[in-house]
Amino acid sequence: MVAPIRVAVTGAAGQIGYASIFRIASGEVFGPNQPVILHLVEVPPVLKALDGVHMELDDCAFPTLAGVVKADSDHLEDGFRDCNWVLCVGSIPRKAGMERGDLIRVNGPIFTSTGRAIAAAAAPDVRVVVVGNPCNTNCLIAMKNAPGVPSNRFYAMTMLDQNRAASQLAQKAGVPVGAVSNVGIWGNHSATQYPDFYHAKINGRPATEVITDHAWLQGDFISTVQKRGAAVIAARGASSAASAANALLDTVKGIIRPTPAGSCFSAAVCSDGSYGIEAGLITGFPLVSDGQQVSIVQGQTHTAFAQSKIDITINELREERECVKDLLG
Ligand code: NAI
């Protein structure tokens, strides 16, 4: 009998949480033979709604769902006890008139207690994926408040940006999205991110050979990916949810499954100084996994154009860190 793994999802009754947990429970991520115990965490006023979500999970009768634990955000250690994965979705979304700096100060404190509870209660092999925005800096706060948990267990989600970029490249080239690979997202999950088309491939060929409209690659392609979240809000009247949940699951799959040869997946991890990026910053990099360990793709070279984009987004990460320096443990 395979021992169950425990997966905590904060903000489990919110848009992204709700769109994620049924797919995790179904066996899609960890496989049909791996039982999963879901730990659903919400703020106290939302616990009643969480009871309804729990009923729906029961009503799906997923053979892979081995149990459900519910906890409130005032008792995070109960929520994270023995968890192998902590998926940090719960946070306050940006409201009209709120500046990015305001959001950092509102959500930052959530991640100090998150980090402490992970260190105190989670399983020794815990891996943490932060979705709640600003996700790079929230991830940095959680990591700094989780002494004893290795820094290479912390990820912030840039997979939605990767998927958006791949989709744009495929549409421009007139190919199925499955033909696009090796799209790395550098820096911050924000409007300064750099989606790297220079190393992207389409049917195994450099995207820059297949797409000859380089003005589009350097201009509209980048800005479309950078501003896609705002475009979805403008059209849908609500922020990306199903696509964000899908990207969260893709992130976990990217970590636990070997990366196909010659490709990469995107997440922000603690910089080890690769590419001259300050060590310790939670930075989007192209990554590869061997199914156990994740590492930053080495040896890529960047044009002056690409480097200037990377510099902008790294500077923004430094500014965000400055904003929360009192929360860094
Ligand atoms: P939502 O408002 O629908 O759900 C958030 C949930 O978190 C709510 O149910 C709320 O009660 C809960 N929550 C708030 N504070 C909490 C706490 N301290 N502990 C546990 N739960 C808490 O928001 P949605 O759409 O699900 O988005 C969640 C976050 O994901 C937002 O910060 C959003 O900006 C971010 N996001 C990140 C993306 C990425 O690519 N990294 C993409 C899309 C959204």
Short mmCIF file of C-alpha atoms and ligand atoms in Angstrom, two decimals:
data_model
loop_
_atom_site.label_atom_id
_atom_site.label_comp_id
_atom_site.label_asym_id
_atom_site.label_seq_id
_atom_site.Cartn_x
_atom_site.Cartn_y
_atom_site.Cartn_z
CA MET A 1 0.00 0.00 0.00
CA VAL A 2 1.45 3.37 -1.05
CA ALA A 3 1.63 5.93 1.79
CA PRO A 4 -0.50 9.00 1.07
CA ILE A 5 1.14 12.33 0.41
CA ARG A 6 -0.26 15.40 2.09
CA VAL A 7 -0.92 18.50 0.02
CA ALA A 8 -1.94 21.76 1.69
CA VAL A 9 -3.71 24.42 -0.35
CA THR A 10 -4.27 27.82 1.24
CA GLY A 11 -7.14 29.91 -0.05
CA ALA A 12 -8.76 26.59 -0.94
CA ALA A 13 -12.26 28.04 -1.36
CA GLY A 14 -11.10 30.93 -3.55
CA GLN A 15 -11.13 31.01 -7.36
CA ILE A 16 -7.76 29.35 -7.94
CA GLY A 17 -7.98 27.04 -4.94
CA TYR A 18 -11.37 25.75 -6.05
CA ALA A 19 -10.12 25.24 -9.60
CA SER A 20 -7.06 23.30 -8.32
CA ILE A 21 -8.09 20.93 -5.59
CA PHE A 22 -10.44 18.67 -7.55
CA ARG A 23 -7.75 18.06 -10.13
CA ILE A 24 -5.17 17.31 -7.42
CA ALA A 25 -7.65 14.95 -5.73
CA SER A 26 -8.36 13.19 -9.04
CA GLY A 27 -4.82 11.82 -9.33
CA GLU A 28 -3.92 13.99 -12.32
CA VAL A 29 -0.81 15.41 -10.69
CA PHE A 30 0.66 12.65 -8.53
CA GLY A 31 -0.68 9.69 -10.50
CA PRO A 32 -3.51 7.20 -10.22
CA ASN A 33 -1.69 5.01 -7.68
CA GLN A 34 -0.69 7.77 -5.28
CA PRO A 35 -3.23 8.51 -2.54
CA VAL A 36 -3.45 12.18 -1.56
CA ILE A 37 -4.67 13.77 1.66
CA LEU A 38 -5.75 17.35 0.99
CA HIS A 39 -5.24 19.98 3.68
CA LEU A 40 -7.57 22.87 2.93
CA VAL A 41 -6.75 26.17 4.60
CA GLU A 42 -8.95 29.25 4.64
CA VAL A 43 -9.58 32.35 6.73
CA PRO A 44 -12.13 31.76 9.52
CA PRO A 45 -15.11 33.49 7.81
CA VAL A 46 -14.74 31.18 4.82
CA LEU A 47 -14.74 27.89 6.74
CA LYS A 48 -18.45 27.34 6.10
CA ALA A 49 -17.87 27.64 2.37
CA LEU A 50 -14.96 25.24 2.80
CA ASP A 51 -17.37 22.70 4.31
CA GLY A 52 -19.31 22.89 1.03
CA VAL A 53 -16.12 22.34 -0.97
CA HIS A 54 -15.39 19.32 1.23
CA MET A 55 -18.87 17.93 0.49
CA GLU A 56 -18.22 18.31 -3.23
CA LEU A 57 -14.89 16.49 -2.90
CA ASP A 58 -16.71 13.63 -1.17
CA ASP A 59 -19.28 13.67 -3.94
CA CYS A 60 -16.62 13.20 -6.61
CA ALA A 61 -15.69 9.82 -5.02
CA PHE A 62 -12.10 10.11 -6.23
CA PRO A 63 -10.32 6.81 -5.44
CA THR A 64 -7.05 8.73 -4.97
CA LEU A 65 -8.44 11.08 -2.30
CA ALA A 66 -7.43 9.47 0.99
CA GLY A 67 -8.67 12.21 3.32
CA VAL A 68 -9.41 15.89 3.84
CA VAL A 69 -8.11 18.06 6.68
CA LYS A 70 -9.55 21.56 7.14
CA ALA A 71 -7.85 24.32 9.07
CA ASP A 72 -8.14 28.06 9.48
CA SER A 73 -5.41 30.59 8.97
CA ASP A 74 -5.17 31.20 12.72
CA HIS A 75 -4.03 27.59 13.12
CA LEU A 76 -1.64 27.16 10.22
CA GLU A 77 0.46 24.52 11.94
CA ASP A 78 -2.63 22.26 12.05
CA GLY A 79 -3.14 23.01 8.38
CA PHE A 80 0.44 22.19 7.36
CA ARG A 81 1.11 19.26 9.74
CA ASP A 82 3.27 16.63 7.96
CA CYS A 83 2.51 18.16 4.55
CA ASN A 84 4.81 17.24 1.68
CA TRP A 85 3.53 20.13 -0.42
CA VAL A 86 2.25 23.54 0.65
CA LEU A 87 0.58 25.42 -2.21
CA CYS A 88 0.18 29.01 -1.08
CA VAL A 89 -2.71 30.50 -3.02
CA GLY A 90 -4.49 32.33 -0.19
CA SER A 91 -3.96 36.06 -0.15
CA ILE A 92 -5.80 39.29 -0.70
CA PRO A 93 -6.28 40.13 -4.39
CA ARG A 94 -5.35 43.61 -5.57
CA LYS A 95 -8.29 46.00 -5.37
CA ALA A 96 -9.03 49.06 -7.49
CA GLY A 97 -6.77 51.96 -6.55
CA MET A 98 -4.29 49.73 -4.75
CA GLU A 99 -0.65 50.22 -5.72
CA ARG A 100 1.68 47.25 -6.02
CA GLY A 101 3.53 48.46 -2.91
CA ASP A 102 0.25 48.46 -0.94
CA LEU A 103 -0.42 44.88 -2.00
CA ILE A 104 3.03 43.82 -0.86
CA ARG A 105 2.41 45.29 2.57
CA VAL A 106 -1.07 43.71 2.83
CA ASN A 107 -0.06 40.21 1.78
CA GLY A 108 3.51 40.12 3.10
CA PRO A 109 2.52 39.39 6.72
CA ILE A 110 0.49 36.34 5.60
CA PHE A 111 3.74 34.80 4.45
CA THR A 112 5.69 35.35 7.67
CA SER A 113 3.25 33.10 9.54
CA THR A 114 3.14 30.74 6.56
CA GLY A 115 6.93 30.33 6.65
CA ARG A 116 6.99 29.82 10.41
CA ALA A 117 4.21 27.20 10.30
CA ILE A 118 5.92 25.34 7.44
CA ALA A 119 9.15 25.18 9.45
CA ALA A 120 7.32 24.07 12.58
CA ALA A 121 4.91 21.50 11.21
CA ALA A 122 5.44 20.41 7.60
CA ALA A 123 7.14 17.17 6.53
CA PRO A 124 10.96 17.19 6.27
CA ASP A 125 10.71 16.92 2.46
CA VAL A 126 8.18 19.77 2.12
CA ARG A 127 8.09 21.74 -1.11
CA VAL A 128 6.35 25.09 -1.27
CA VAL A 129 4.81 26.81 -4.30
CA VAL A 130 3.66 30.41 -3.83
CA VAL A 131 0.91 31.70 -6.12
CA GLY A 132 -0.48 34.60 -4.07
CA ASN A 133 0.82 37.90 -5.39
CA PRO A 134 3.35 39.43 -5.42
CA CYS A 135 4.41 35.80 -5.53
CA ASN A 136 8.20 36.18 -5.82
CA THR A 137 8.42 38.47 -2.82
CA ASN A 138 5.84 36.52 -0.81
CA CYS A 139 7.91 33.41 -1.48
CA LEU A 140 11.03 35.25 -0.28
CA ILE A 141 9.21 36.19 2.94
CA ALA A 142 8.04 32.60 3.52
CA MET A 143 11.53 31.23 2.86
CA LYS A 144 13.18 33.71 5.22
CA ASN A 145 10.70 32.84 7.96
CA ALA A 146 11.17 29.09 7.63
CA PRO A 147 14.56 28.44 9.22
CA GLY A 148 15.72 24.89 8.70
CA VAL A 149 13.79 24.41 5.45
CA PRO A 150 16.31 24.39 2.58
CA SER A 151 15.90 27.35 0.24
CA ASN A 152 15.69 25.05 -2.79
CA ARG A 153 12.26 23.87 -1.60
CA PHE A 154 10.65 27.23 -2.38
CA TYR A 155 9.09 28.13 -5.72
CA ALA A 156 7.01 31.09 -6.91
CA MET A 157 4.71 30.57 -9.87
CA THR A 158 5.72 31.90 -13.29
CA MET A 159 4.26 28.92 -15.18
CA LEU A 160 1.16 30.87 -16.18
CA ASP A 161 3.48 33.33 -17.92
CA GLN A 162 5.27 30.46 -19.65
CA ASN A 163 1.99 29.00 -20.86
CA ARG A 164 0.77 32.40 -22.03
CA ALA A 165 4.05 32.97 -23.90
CA ALA A 166 3.97 29.53 -25.54
CA SER A 167 0.42 30.12 -26.67
CA GLN A 168 1.27 33.51 -28.22
CA LEU A 169 4.28 32.05 -30.06
CA ALA A 170 2.21 29.14 -31.36
CA GLN A 171 -0.53 31.44 -32.65
CA LYS A 172 1.98 33.71 -34.38
CA ALA A 173 3.75 30.73 -36.00
CA GLY A 174 0.48 29.00 -36.90
CA VAL A 175 1.44 25.78 -35.11
CA PRO A 176 -0.18 23.79 -32.28
CA VAL A 177 1.00 24.96 -28.86
CA GLY A 178 2.55 21.55 -28.26
CA ALA A 179 5.15 22.42 -30.90
CA VAL A 180 6.55 25.20 -28.66
CA SER A 181 9.14 24.35 -26.02
CA ASN A 182 11.94 25.84 -23.94
CA VAL A 183 10.19 29.11 -23.05
CA GLY A 184 11.86 30.51 -19.93
CA ILE A 185 10.38 33.31 -17.84
CA TRP A 186 12.99 35.51 -16.20
CA GLY A 187 12.62 37.70 -13.14
CA ASN A 188 9.42 38.80 -11.49
CA HIS A 189 5.86 37.56 -12.03
CA SER A 190 4.76 41.06 -12.94
CA ALA A 191 4.57 43.41 -15.87
CA THR A 192 8.39 43.57 -15.92
CA GLN A 193 8.93 39.84 -16.49
CA TYR A 194 11.02 38.80 -19.47
CA PRO A 195 9.57 35.92 -21.52
CA ASP A 196 12.61 34.58 -23.34
CA PHE A 197 11.79 34.02 -27.00
CA TYR A 198 15.46 33.80 -28.00
CA HIS A 199 15.84 30.34 -26.46
CA ALA A 200 12.30 29.19 -27.27
CA LYS A 201 11.91 26.46 -29.87
CA ILE A 202 9.15 25.70 -32.34
CA ASN A 203 9.21 22.13 -33.61
CA GLY A 204 12.78 22.00 -32.29
CA ARG A 205 13.97 25.04 -34.28
CA PRO A 206 14.79 28.43 -32.76
CA ALA A 207 11.59 30.48 -32.50
CA THR A 208 13.52 33.42 -33.99
CA GLU A 209 14.04 31.41 -37.20
CA VAL A 210 10.41 30.32 -37.45
CA ILE A 211 8.99 33.74 -36.55
CA THR A 212 10.84 36.26 -38.67
CA ASP A 213 8.86 39.25 -37.40
CA HIS A 214 11.45 40.19 -34.78
CA ALA A 215 9.81 43.55 -34.12
CA TRP A 216 6.76 41.59 -32.92
CA LEU A 217 8.91 39.33 -30.72
CA GLN A 218 10.65 42.29 -29.11
CA GLY A 219 7.49 44.37 -28.84
CA ASP A 220 3.93 43.04 -28.86
CA PHE A 221 4.88 39.51 -27.85
CA ILE A 222 6.57 40.62 -24.65
CA SER A 223 3.97 43.23 -23.74
CA THR A 224 1.05 40.84 -24.45
CA VAL A 225 2.52 38.27 -22.05
CA GLN A 226 3.38 40.92 -19.47
CA LYS A 227 -0.12 42.40 -19.53
CA ARG A 228 -2.17 39.25 -20.10
CA GLY A 229 -3.47 39.15 -16.53
CA ALA A 230 -4.91 42.66 -16.88
CA ALA A 231 -6.41 41.77 -20.27
CA VAL A 232 -8.20 38.77 -18.74
CA ILE A 233 -9.57 40.95 -15.94
CA ALA A 234 -10.77 43.53 -18.47
CA ALA A 235 -12.56 40.88 -20.53
CA ARG A 236 -13.83 38.50 -17.83
CA GLY A 237 -14.41 40.93 -15.00
CA ALA A 238 -12.38 38.63 -12.76
CA SER A 239 -8.76 37.61 -12.62
CA SER A 240 -7.31 34.49 -14.24
CA ALA A 241 -8.41 31.48 -12.24
CA ALA A 242 -8.70 28.27 -14.27
CA SER A 243 -5.53 29.09 -16.18
CA ALA A 244 -3.73 29.97 -12.94
CA ALA A 245 -4.87 26.70 -11.34
CA ASN A 246 -3.73 24.84 -14.44
CA ALA A 247 -0.35 26.55 -14.20
CA LEU A 248 -0.07 25.62 -10.51
CA LEU A 249 -0.59 21.97 -11.40
CA ASP A 250 1.87 22.29 -14.30
CA THR A 251 4.42 23.73 -11.84
CA VAL A 252 4.14 20.73 -9.51
CA LYS A 253 4.34 18.37 -12.51
CA GLY A 254 7.40 20.28 -13.75
CA ILE A 255 9.10 19.74 -10.39
CA ILE A 256 8.32 16.05 -9.94
CA ARG A 257 8.62 14.80 -13.52
CA PRO A 258 11.84 14.68 -15.54
CA THR A 259 12.00 17.59 -17.99
CA PRO A 260 12.10 16.44 -21.62
CA ALA A 261 15.61 16.71 -23.10
CA GLY A 262 16.36 20.11 -24.60
CA SER A 263 13.48 21.83 -22.85
CA CYS A 264 12.86 23.66 -19.59
CA PHE A 265 10.05 24.72 -17.32
CA SER A 266 9.56 28.03 -15.56
CA ALA A 267 9.31 28.92 -11.90
CA ALA A 268 10.99 31.46 -9.67
CA VAL A 269 13.54 29.96 -7.31
CA CYS A 270 16.16 31.24 -4.90
CA SER A 271 18.97 32.57 -7.06
CA ASP A 272 22.35 30.91 -6.48
CA GLY A 273 24.08 33.74 -8.32
CA SER A 274 23.60 32.15 -11.76
CA TYR A 275 23.75 34.64 -14.63
CA GLY A 276 25.04 37.29 -12.22
CA ILE A 277 21.63 37.55 -10.54
CA GLU A 278 22.02 38.40 -6.89
CA ALA A 279 22.00 35.25 -4.76
CA GLY A 280 18.99 34.96 -2.48
CA LEU A 281 16.46 36.74 -4.71
CA ILE A 282 13.45 34.63 -5.71
CA THR A 283 13.87 34.96 -9.46
CA GLY A 284 12.19 33.40 -12.47
CA PHE A 285 14.66 31.15 -14.29
CA PRO A 286 14.44 28.39 -16.87
CA LEU A 287 14.64 25.15 -14.87
CA VAL A 288 15.10 21.44 -15.45
CA SER A 289 14.13 18.56 -13.20
CA ASP A 290 15.46 15.02 -13.12
CA GLY A 291 12.32 14.03 -11.23
CA GLN A 292 14.04 14.54 -7.86
CA GLN A 293 16.17 17.65 -8.05
CA VAL A 294 15.46 20.90 -9.85
CA SER A 295 18.27 23.01 -11.23
CA ILE A 296 18.67 26.26 -13.10
CA VAL A 297 19.49 25.80 -16.78
CA GLN A 298 23.09 26.89 -17.24
CA GLY A 299 25.00 28.23 -20.20
CA GLN A 300 22.40 30.36 -21.93
CA THR A 301 23.72 33.57 -23.42
CA HIS A 302 21.65 36.72 -23.68
CA THR A 303 21.62 39.48 -26.26
CA ALA A 304 22.01 43.06 -25.05
CA PHE A 305 18.25 43.45 -25.59
CA ALA A 306 17.43 40.44 -23.41
CA GLN A 307 19.93 41.46 -20.73
CA SER A 308 18.40 44.93 -20.51
CA LYS A 309 14.96 43.34 -19.94
CA ILE A 310 16.35 40.99 -17.30
CA ASP A 311 18.06 43.90 -15.51
CA ILE A 312 14.75 45.78 -15.29
CA THR A 313 12.86 42.90 -13.72
CA ILE A 314 15.67 42.05 -11.29
CA ASN A 315 15.75 45.67 -10.16
CA GLU A 316 12.03 45.48 -9.45
CA LEU A 317 12.60 42.39 -7.30
CA ARG A 318 15.24 44.27 -5.33
CA GLU A 319 12.79 47.15 -4.79
CA GLU A 320 10.09 44.76 -3.59
CA ARG A 321 12.54 43.17 -1.19
CA GLU A 322 13.37 46.62 0.18
CA CYS A 323 9.65 47.20 0.79
CA VAL A 324 9.40 44.13 3.04
CA LYS A 325 12.82 44.05 4.65
CA ASP A 326 11.22 44.15 8.12
CA LEU A 327 9.39 40.88 7.29
CA LEU A 328 12.43 38.89 6.28
CA GLY A 329 13.08 37.23 9.61
P1 NAI B 1 -9.65 34.73 -4.43
O1 NAI B 1 -9.91 36.01 -3.70
O2 NAI B 1 -10.72 34.13 -5.27
O3 NAI B 1 -9.22 33.61 -3.38
C1 NAI B 1 -8.26 33.85 -2.40
C2 NAI B 1 -8.67 33.04 -1.21
O4 NAI B 1 -7.65 33.18 -0.24
C3 NAI B 1 -9.97 33.53 -0.57
O5 NAI B 1 -10.88 32.45 -0.45
C4 NAI B 1 -9.53 34.05 0.79
O6 NAI B 1 -10.49 33.78 1.81
C5 NAI B 1 -8.27 33.24 1.02
N1 NAI B 1 -7.32 33.85 1.95
C6 NAI B 1 -7.06 35.16 2.15
N2 NAI B 1 -6.13 35.30 3.12
C7 NAI B 1 -5.80 34.06 3.52
C8 NAI B 1 -4.91 33.54 4.49
N3 NAI B 1 -4.17 34.35 5.26
N4 NAI B 1 -4.82 32.21 4.64
C9 NAI B 1 -5.58 31.37 3.89
N5 NAI B 1 -6.46 31.80 2.96
C10 NAI B 1 -6.55 33.13 2.77
O7 NAI B 1 -8.31 34.96 -5.26
P2 NAI B 1 -7.73 34.04 -6.43
O8 NAI B 1 -8.25 34.50 -7.73
O9 NAI B 1 -7.87 32.61 -6.07
O10 NAI B 1 -6.19 34.47 -6.40
C11 NAI B 1 -5.37 34.12 -5.32
C12 NAI B 1 -4.01 34.78 -5.47
O11 NAI B 1 -3.35 34.28 -6.62
C13 NAI B 1 -4.07 36.30 -5.64
O12 NAI B 1 -3.04 36.87 -4.85
C14 NAI B 1 -3.74 36.50 -7.10
O13 NAI B 1 -3.16 37.77 -7.33
C15 NAI B 1 -2.75 35.38 -7.31
N6 NAI B 1 -2.51 35.00 -8.70
C16 NAI B 1 -1.24 34.62 -9.03
C17 NAI B 1 -0.94 34.24 -10.31
C18 NAI B 1 0.45 33.83 -10.68
O14 NAI B 1 0.67 33.58 -11.88
N7 NAI B 1 1.41 33.76 -9.78
C19 NAI B 1 -1.98 34.20 -11.35
C20 NAI B 1 -3.30 34.58 -10.89
C21 NAI B 1 -3.53 34.97 -9.59
#
